[in-house]
PDB file of N, CA, C and O in Angstrom:
ATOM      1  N   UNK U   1     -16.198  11.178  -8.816  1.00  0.00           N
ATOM      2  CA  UNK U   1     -15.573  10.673  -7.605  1.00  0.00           C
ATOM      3  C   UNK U   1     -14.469   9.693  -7.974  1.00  0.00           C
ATOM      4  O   UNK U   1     -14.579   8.748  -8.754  1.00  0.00           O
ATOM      5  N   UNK U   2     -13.013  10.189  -7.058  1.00  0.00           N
ATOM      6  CA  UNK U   2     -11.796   9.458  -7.634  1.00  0.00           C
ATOM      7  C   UNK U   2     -12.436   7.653  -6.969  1.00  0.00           C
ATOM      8  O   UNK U   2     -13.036   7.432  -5.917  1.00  0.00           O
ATOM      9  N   UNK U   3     -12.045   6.732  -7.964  1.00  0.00           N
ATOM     10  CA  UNK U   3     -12.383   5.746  -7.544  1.00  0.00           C
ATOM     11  C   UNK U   3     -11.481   5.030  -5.978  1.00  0.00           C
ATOM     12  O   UNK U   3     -10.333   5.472  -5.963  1.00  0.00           O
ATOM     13  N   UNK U   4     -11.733   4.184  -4.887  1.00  0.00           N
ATOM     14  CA  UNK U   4     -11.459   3.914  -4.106  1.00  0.00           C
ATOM     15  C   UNK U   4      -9.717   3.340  -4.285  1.00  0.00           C
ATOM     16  O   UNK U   4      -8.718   3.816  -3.745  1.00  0.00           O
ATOM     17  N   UNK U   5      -9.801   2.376  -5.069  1.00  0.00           N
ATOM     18  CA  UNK U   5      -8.625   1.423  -5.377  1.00  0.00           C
ATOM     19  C   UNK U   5      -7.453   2.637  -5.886  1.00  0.00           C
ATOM     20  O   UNK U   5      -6.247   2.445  -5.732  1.00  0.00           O
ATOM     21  N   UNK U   6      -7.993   3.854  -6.487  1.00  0.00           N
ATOM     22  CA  UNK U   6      -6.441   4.889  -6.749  1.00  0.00           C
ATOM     23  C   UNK U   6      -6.380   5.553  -5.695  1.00  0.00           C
ATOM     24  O   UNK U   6      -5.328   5.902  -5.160  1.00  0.00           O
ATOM     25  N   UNK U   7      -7.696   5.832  -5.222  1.00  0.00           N
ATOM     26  CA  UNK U   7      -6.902   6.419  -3.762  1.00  0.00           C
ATOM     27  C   UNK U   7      -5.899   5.694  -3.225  1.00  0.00           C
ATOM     28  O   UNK U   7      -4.751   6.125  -3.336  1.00  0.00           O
ATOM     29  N   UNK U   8      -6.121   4.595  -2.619  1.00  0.00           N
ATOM     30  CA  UNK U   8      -5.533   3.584  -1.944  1.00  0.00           C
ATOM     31  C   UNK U   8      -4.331   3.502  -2.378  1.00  0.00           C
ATOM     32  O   UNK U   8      -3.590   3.695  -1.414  1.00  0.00           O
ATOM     33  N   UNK U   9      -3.730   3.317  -3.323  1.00  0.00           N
ATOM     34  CA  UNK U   9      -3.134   3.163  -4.263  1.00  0.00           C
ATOM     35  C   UNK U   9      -2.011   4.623  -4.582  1.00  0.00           C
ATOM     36  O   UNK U   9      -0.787   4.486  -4.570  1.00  0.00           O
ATOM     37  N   UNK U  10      -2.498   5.582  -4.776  1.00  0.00           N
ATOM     38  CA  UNK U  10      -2.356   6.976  -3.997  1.00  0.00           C
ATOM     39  C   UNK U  10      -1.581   7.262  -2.676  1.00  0.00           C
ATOM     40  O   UNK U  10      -0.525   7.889  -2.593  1.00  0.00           O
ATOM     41  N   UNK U  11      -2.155   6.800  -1.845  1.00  0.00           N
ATOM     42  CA  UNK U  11      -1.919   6.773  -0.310  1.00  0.00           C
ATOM     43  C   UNK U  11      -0.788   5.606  -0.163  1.00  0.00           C
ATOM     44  O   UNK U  11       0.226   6.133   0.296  1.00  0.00           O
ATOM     45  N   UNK U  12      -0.555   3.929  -0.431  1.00  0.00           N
ATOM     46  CA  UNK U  12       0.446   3.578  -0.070  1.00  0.00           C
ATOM     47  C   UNK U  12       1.705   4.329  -1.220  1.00  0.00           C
ATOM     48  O   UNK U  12       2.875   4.263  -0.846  1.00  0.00           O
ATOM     49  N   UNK U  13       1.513   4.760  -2.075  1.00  0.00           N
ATOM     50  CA  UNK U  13       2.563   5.236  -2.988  1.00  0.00           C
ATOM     51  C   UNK U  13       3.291   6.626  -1.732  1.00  0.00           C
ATOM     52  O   UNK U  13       4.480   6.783  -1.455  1.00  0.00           O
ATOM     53  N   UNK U  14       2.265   7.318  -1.277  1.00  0.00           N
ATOM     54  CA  UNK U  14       2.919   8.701  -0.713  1.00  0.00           C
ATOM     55  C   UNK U  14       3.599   8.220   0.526  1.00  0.00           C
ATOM     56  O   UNK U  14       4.730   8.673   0.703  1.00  0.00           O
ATOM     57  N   UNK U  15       3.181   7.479   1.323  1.00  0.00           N
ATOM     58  CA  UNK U  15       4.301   6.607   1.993  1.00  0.00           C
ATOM     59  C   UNK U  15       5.159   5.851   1.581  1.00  0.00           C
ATOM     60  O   UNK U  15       6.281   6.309   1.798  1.00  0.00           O
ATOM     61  N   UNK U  16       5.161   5.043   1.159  1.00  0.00           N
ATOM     62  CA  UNK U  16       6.318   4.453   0.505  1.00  0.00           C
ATOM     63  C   UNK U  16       7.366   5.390   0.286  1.00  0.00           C
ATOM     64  O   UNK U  16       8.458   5.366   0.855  1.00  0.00           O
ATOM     65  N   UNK U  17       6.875   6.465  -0.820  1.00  0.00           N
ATOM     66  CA  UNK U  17       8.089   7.399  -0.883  1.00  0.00           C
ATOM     67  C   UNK U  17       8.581   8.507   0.367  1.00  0.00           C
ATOM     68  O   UNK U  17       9.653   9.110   0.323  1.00  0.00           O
ATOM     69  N   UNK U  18       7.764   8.617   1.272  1.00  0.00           N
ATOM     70  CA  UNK U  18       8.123   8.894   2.336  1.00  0.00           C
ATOM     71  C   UNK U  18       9.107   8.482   3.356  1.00  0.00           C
ATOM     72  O   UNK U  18       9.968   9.057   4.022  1.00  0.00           O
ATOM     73  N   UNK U  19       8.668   7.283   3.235  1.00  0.00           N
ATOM     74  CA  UNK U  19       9.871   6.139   4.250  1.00  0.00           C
ATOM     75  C   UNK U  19      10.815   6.181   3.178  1.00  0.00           C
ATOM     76  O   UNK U  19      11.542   5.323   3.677  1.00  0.00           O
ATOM     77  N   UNK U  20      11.328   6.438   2.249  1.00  0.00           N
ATOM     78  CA  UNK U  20      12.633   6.162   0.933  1.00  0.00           C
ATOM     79  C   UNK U  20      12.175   4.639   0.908  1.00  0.00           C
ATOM     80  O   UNK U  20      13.090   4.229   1.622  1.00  0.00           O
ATOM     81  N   UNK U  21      11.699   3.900   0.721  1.00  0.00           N
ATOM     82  CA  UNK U  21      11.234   2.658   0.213  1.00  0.00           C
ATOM     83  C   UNK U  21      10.899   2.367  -1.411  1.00  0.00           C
ATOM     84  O   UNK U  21       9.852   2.745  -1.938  1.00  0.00           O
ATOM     85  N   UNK U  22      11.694   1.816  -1.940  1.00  0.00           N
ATOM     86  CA  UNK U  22      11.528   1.269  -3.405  1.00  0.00           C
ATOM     87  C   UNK U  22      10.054   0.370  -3.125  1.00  0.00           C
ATOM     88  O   UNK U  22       9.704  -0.111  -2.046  1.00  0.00           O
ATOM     89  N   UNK U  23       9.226   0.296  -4.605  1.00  0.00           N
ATOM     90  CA  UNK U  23       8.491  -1.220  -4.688  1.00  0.00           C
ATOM     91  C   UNK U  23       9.056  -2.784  -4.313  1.00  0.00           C
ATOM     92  O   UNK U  23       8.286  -3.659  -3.918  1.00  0.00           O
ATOM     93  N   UNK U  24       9.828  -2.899  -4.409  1.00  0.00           N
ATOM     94  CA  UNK U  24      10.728  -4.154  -4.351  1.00  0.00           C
ATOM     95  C   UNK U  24      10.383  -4.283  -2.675  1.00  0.00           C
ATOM     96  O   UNK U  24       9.646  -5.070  -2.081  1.00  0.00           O
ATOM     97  N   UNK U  25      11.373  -2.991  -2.100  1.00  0.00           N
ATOM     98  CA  UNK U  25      11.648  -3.296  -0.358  1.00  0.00           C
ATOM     99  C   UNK U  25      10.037  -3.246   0.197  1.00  0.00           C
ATOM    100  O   UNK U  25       9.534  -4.357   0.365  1.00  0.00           O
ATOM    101  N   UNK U  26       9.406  -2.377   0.419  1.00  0.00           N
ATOM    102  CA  UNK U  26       7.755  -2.947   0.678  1.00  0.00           C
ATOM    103  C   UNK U  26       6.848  -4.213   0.161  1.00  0.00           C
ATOM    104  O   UNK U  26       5.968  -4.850   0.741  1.00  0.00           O
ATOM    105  N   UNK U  27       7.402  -4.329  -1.150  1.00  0.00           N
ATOM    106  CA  UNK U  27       6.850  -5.769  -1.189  1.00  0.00           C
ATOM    107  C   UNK U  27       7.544  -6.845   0.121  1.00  0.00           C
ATOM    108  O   UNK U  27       6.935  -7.466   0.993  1.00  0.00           O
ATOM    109  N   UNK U  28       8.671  -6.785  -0.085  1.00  0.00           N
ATOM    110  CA  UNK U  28       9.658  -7.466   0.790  1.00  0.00           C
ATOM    111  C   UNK U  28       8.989  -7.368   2.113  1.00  0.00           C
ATOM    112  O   UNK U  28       8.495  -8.436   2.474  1.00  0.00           O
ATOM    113  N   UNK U  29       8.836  -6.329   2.967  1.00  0.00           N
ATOM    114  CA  UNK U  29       8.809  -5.993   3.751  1.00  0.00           C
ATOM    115  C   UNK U  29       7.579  -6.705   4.504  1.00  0.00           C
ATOM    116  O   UNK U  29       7.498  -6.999   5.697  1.00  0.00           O
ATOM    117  N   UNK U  30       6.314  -6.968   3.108  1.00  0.00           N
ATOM    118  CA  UNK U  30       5.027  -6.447   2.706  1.00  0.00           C
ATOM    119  C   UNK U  30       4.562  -8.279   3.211  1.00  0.00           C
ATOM    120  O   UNK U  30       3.544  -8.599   3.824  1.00  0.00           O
ATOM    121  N   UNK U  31       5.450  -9.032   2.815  1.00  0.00           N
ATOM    122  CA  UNK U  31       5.272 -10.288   2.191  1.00  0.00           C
ATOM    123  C   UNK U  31       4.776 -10.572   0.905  1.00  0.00           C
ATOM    124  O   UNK U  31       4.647 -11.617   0.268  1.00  0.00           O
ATOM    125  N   UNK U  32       4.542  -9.453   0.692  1.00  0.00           N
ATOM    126  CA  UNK U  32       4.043  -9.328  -0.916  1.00  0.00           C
ATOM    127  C   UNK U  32       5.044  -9.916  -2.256  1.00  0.00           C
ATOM    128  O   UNK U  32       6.202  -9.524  -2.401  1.00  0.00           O
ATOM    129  N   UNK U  33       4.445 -10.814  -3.094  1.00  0.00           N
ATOM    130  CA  UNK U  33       5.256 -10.756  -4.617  1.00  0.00           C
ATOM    131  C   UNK U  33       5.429  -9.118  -5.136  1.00  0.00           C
ATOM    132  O   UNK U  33       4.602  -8.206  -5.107  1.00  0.00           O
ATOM    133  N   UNK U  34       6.945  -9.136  -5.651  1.00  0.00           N
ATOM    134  CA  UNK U  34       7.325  -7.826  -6.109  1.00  0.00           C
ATOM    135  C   UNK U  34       6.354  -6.905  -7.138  1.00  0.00           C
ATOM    136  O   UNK U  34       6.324  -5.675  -7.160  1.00  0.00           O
ATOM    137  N   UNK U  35       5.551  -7.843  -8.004  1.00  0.00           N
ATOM    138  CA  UNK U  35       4.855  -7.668  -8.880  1.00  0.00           C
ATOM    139  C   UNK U  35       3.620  -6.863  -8.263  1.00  0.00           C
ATOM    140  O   UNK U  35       3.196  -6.101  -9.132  1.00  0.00           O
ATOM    141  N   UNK U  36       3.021  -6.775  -7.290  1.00  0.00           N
ATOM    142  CA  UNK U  36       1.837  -6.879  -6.315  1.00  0.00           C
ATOM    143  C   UNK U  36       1.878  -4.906  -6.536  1.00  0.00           C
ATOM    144  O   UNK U  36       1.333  -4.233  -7.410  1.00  0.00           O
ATOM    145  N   UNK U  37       2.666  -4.498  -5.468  1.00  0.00           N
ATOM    146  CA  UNK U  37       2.849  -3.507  -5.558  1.00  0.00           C
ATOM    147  C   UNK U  37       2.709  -2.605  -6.592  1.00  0.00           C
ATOM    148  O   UNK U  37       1.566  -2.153  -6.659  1.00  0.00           O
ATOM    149  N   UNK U  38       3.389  -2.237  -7.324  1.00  0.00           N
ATOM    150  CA  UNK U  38       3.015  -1.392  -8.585  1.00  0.00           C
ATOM    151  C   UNK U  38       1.346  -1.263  -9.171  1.00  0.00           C
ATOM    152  O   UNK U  38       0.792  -0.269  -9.641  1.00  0.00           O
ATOM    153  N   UNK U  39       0.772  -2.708  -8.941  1.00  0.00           N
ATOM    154  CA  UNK U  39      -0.688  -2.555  -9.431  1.00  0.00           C
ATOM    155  C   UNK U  39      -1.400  -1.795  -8.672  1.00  0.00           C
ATOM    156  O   UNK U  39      -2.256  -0.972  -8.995  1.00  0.00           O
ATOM    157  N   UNK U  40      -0.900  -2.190  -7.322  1.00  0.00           N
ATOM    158  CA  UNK U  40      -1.824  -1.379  -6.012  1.00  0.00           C
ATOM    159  C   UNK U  40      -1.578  -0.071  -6.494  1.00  0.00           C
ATOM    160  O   UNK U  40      -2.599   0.453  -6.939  1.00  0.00           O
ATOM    161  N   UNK U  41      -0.667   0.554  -6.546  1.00  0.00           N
ATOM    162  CA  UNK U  41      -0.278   2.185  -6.390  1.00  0.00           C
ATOM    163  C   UNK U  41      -0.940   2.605  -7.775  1.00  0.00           C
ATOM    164  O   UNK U  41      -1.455   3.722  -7.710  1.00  0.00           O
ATOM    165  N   UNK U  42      -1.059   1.935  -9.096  1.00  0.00           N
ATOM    166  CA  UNK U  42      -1.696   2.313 -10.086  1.00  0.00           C
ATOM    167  C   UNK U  42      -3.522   2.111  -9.999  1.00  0.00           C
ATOM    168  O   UNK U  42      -4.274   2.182 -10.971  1.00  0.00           O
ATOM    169  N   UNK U  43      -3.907   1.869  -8.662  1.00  0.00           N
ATOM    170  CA  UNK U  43      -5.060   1.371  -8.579  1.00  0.00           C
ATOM    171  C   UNK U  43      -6.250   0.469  -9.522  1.00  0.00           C
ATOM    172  O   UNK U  43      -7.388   0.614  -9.967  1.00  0.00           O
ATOM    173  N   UNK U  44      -5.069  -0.616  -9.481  1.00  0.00           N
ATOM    174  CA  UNK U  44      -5.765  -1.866 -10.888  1.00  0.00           C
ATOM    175  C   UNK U  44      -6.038  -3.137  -9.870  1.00  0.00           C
ATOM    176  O   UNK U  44      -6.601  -4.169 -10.239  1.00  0.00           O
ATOM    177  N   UNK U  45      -5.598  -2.925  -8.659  1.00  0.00           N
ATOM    178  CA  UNK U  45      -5.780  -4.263  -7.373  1.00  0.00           C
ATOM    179  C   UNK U  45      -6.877  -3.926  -6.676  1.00  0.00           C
ATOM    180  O   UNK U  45      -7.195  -2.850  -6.171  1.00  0.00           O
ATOM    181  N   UNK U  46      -7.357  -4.849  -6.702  1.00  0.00           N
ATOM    182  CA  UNK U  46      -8.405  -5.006  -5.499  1.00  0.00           C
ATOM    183  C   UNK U  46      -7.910  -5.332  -3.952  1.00  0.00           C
ATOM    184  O   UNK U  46      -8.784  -6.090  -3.531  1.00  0.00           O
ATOM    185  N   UNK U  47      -7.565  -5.261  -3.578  1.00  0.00           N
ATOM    186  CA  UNK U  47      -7.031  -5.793  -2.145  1.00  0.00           C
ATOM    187  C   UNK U  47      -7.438  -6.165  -1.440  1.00  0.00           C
ATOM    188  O   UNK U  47      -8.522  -5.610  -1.263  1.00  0.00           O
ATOM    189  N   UNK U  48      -7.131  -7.406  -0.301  1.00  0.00           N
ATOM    190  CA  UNK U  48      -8.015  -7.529   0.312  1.00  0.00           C
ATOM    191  C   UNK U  48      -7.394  -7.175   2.138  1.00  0.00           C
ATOM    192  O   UNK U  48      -6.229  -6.969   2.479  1.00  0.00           O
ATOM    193  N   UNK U  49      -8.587  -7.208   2.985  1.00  0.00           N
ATOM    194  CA  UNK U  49      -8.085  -6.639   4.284  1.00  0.00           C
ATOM    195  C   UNK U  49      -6.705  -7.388   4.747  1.00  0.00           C
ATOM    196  O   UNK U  49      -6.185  -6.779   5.682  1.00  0.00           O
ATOM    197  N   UNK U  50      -6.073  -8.391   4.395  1.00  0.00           N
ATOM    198  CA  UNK U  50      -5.378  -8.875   4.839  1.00  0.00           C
ATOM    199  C   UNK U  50      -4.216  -8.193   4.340  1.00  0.00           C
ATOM    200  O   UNK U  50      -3.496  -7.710   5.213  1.00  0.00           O
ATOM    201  N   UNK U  51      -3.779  -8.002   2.868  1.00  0.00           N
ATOM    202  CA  UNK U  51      -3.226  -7.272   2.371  1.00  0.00           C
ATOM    203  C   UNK U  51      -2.837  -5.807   3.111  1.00  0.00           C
ATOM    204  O   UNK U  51      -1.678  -5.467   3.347  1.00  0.00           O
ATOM    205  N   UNK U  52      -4.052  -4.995   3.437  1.00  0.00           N
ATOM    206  CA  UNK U  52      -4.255  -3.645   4.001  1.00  0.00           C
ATOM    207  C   UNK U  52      -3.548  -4.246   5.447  1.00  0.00           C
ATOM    208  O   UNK U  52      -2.900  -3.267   5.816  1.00  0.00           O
ATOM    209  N   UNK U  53      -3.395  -4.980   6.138  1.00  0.00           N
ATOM    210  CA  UNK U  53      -3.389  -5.335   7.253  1.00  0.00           C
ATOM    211  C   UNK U  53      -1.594  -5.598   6.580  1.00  0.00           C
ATOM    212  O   UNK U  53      -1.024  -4.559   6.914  1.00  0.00           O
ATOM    213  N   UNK U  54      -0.850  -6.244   6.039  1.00  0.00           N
ATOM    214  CA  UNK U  54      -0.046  -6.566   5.826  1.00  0.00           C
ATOM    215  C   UNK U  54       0.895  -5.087   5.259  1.00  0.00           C
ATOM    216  O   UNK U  54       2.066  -4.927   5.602  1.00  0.00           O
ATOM    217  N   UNK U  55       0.483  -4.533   4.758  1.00  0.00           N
ATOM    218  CA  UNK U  55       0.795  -2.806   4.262  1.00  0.00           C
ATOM    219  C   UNK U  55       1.204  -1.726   5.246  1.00  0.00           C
ATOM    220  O   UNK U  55       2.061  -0.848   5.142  1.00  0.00           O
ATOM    221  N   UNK U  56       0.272  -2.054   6.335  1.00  0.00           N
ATOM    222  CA  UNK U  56       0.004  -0.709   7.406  1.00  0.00           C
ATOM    223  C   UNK U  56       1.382  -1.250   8.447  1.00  0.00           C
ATOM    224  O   UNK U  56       2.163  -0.558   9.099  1.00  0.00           O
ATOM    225  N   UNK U  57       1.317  -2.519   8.317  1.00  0.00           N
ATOM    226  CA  UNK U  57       2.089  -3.698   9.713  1.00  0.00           C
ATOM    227  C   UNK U  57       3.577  -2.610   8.552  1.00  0.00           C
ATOM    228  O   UNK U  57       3.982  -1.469   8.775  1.00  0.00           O
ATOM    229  N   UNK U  58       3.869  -3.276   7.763  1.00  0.00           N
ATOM    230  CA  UNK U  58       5.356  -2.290   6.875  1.00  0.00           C
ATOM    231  C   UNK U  58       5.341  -1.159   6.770  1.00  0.00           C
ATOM    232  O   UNK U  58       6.128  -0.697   5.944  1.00  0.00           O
ATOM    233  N   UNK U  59       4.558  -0.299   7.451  1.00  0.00           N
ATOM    234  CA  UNK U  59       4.652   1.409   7.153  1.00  0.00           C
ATOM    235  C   UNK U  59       4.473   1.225   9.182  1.00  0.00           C
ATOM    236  O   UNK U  59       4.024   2.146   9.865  1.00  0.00           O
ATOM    237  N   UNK U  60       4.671   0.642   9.438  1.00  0.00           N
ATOM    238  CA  UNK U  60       4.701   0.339  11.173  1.00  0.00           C
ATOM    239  C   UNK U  60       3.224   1.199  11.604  1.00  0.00           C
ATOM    240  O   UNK U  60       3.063   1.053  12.815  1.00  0.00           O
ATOM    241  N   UNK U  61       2.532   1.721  11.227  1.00  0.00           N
ATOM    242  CA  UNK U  61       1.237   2.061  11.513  1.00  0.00           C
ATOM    243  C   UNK U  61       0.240   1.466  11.323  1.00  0.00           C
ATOM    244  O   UNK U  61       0.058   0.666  10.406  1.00  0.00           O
ATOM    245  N   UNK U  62      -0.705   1.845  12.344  1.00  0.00           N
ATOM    246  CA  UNK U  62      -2.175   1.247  12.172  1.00  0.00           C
ATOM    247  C   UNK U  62      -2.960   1.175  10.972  1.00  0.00           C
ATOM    248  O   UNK U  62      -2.594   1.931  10.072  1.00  0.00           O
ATOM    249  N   UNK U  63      -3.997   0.411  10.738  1.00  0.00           N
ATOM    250  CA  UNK U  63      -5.496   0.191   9.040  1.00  0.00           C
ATOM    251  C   UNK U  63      -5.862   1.384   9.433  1.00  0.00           C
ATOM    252  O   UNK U  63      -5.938   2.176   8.494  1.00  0.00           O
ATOM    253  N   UNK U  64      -6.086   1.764  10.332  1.00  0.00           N
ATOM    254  CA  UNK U  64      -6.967   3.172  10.331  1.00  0.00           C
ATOM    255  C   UNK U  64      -5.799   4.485   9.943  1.00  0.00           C
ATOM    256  O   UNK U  64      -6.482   5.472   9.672  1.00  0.00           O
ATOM    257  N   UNK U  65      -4.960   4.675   9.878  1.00  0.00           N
ATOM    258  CA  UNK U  65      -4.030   5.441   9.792  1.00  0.00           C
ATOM    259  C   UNK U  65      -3.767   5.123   8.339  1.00  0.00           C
ATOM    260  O   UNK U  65      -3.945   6.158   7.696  1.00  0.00           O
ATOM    261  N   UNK U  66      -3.506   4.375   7.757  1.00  0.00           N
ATOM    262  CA  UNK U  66      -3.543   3.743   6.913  1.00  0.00           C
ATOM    263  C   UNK U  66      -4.383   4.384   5.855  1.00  0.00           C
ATOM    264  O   UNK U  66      -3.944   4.950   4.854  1.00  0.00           O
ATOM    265  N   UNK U  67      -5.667   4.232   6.192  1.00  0.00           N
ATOM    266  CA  UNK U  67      -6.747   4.260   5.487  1.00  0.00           C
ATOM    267  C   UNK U  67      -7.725   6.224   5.739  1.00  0.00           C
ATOM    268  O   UNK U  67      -8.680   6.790   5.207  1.00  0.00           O
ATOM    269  N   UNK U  68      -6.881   6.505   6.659  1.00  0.00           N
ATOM    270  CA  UNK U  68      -7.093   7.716   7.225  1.00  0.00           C
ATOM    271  C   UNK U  68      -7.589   8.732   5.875  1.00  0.00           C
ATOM    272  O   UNK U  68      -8.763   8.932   5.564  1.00  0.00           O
ATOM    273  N   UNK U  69      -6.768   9.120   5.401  1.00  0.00           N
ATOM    274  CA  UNK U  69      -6.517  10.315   3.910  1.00  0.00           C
ATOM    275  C   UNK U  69      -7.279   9.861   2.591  1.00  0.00           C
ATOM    276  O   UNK U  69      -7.293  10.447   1.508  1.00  0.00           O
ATOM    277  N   UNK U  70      -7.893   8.707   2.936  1.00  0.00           N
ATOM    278  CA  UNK U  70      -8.666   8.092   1.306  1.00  0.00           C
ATOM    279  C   UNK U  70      -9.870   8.931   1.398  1.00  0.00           C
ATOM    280  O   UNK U  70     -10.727   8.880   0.516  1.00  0.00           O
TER     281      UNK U  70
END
């Protein structure tokens, strides 16, 4: 079983490149440090709901939508 954190990680990557969004502009977007990003999508972050909450708010969709495809 793929572990949770690459899904996740997985899933904001296929959006991101969906919207044409670099790491940089979603961090930005994200409130996130630029650094933040890349770990998530390599699934090495733990995240926490606030984060997920801060992710979904920059892809203008809902945690559950969000979290839908994991």
């Amino acid at each position: 079983m793929e572990d949770i954190k690459v899904k996740f990680g997985q899933r904001v990557k296929e959006l991101r490149l969906a919207k044409g969004y670099s790491q940089e502009k979603l961090a930005e977007i994200s409130d996130l440090d630029r650094t933040y990003i890349p770990g998530i999508e390599a699934g090495k972050r733990n995240v926490s709901l606030m984060v997920v909450e801060k992710i979904a708010k920059a892809f203008n969709i809902t945690i559950s939508e969000l979290l839908n495809q994991i």
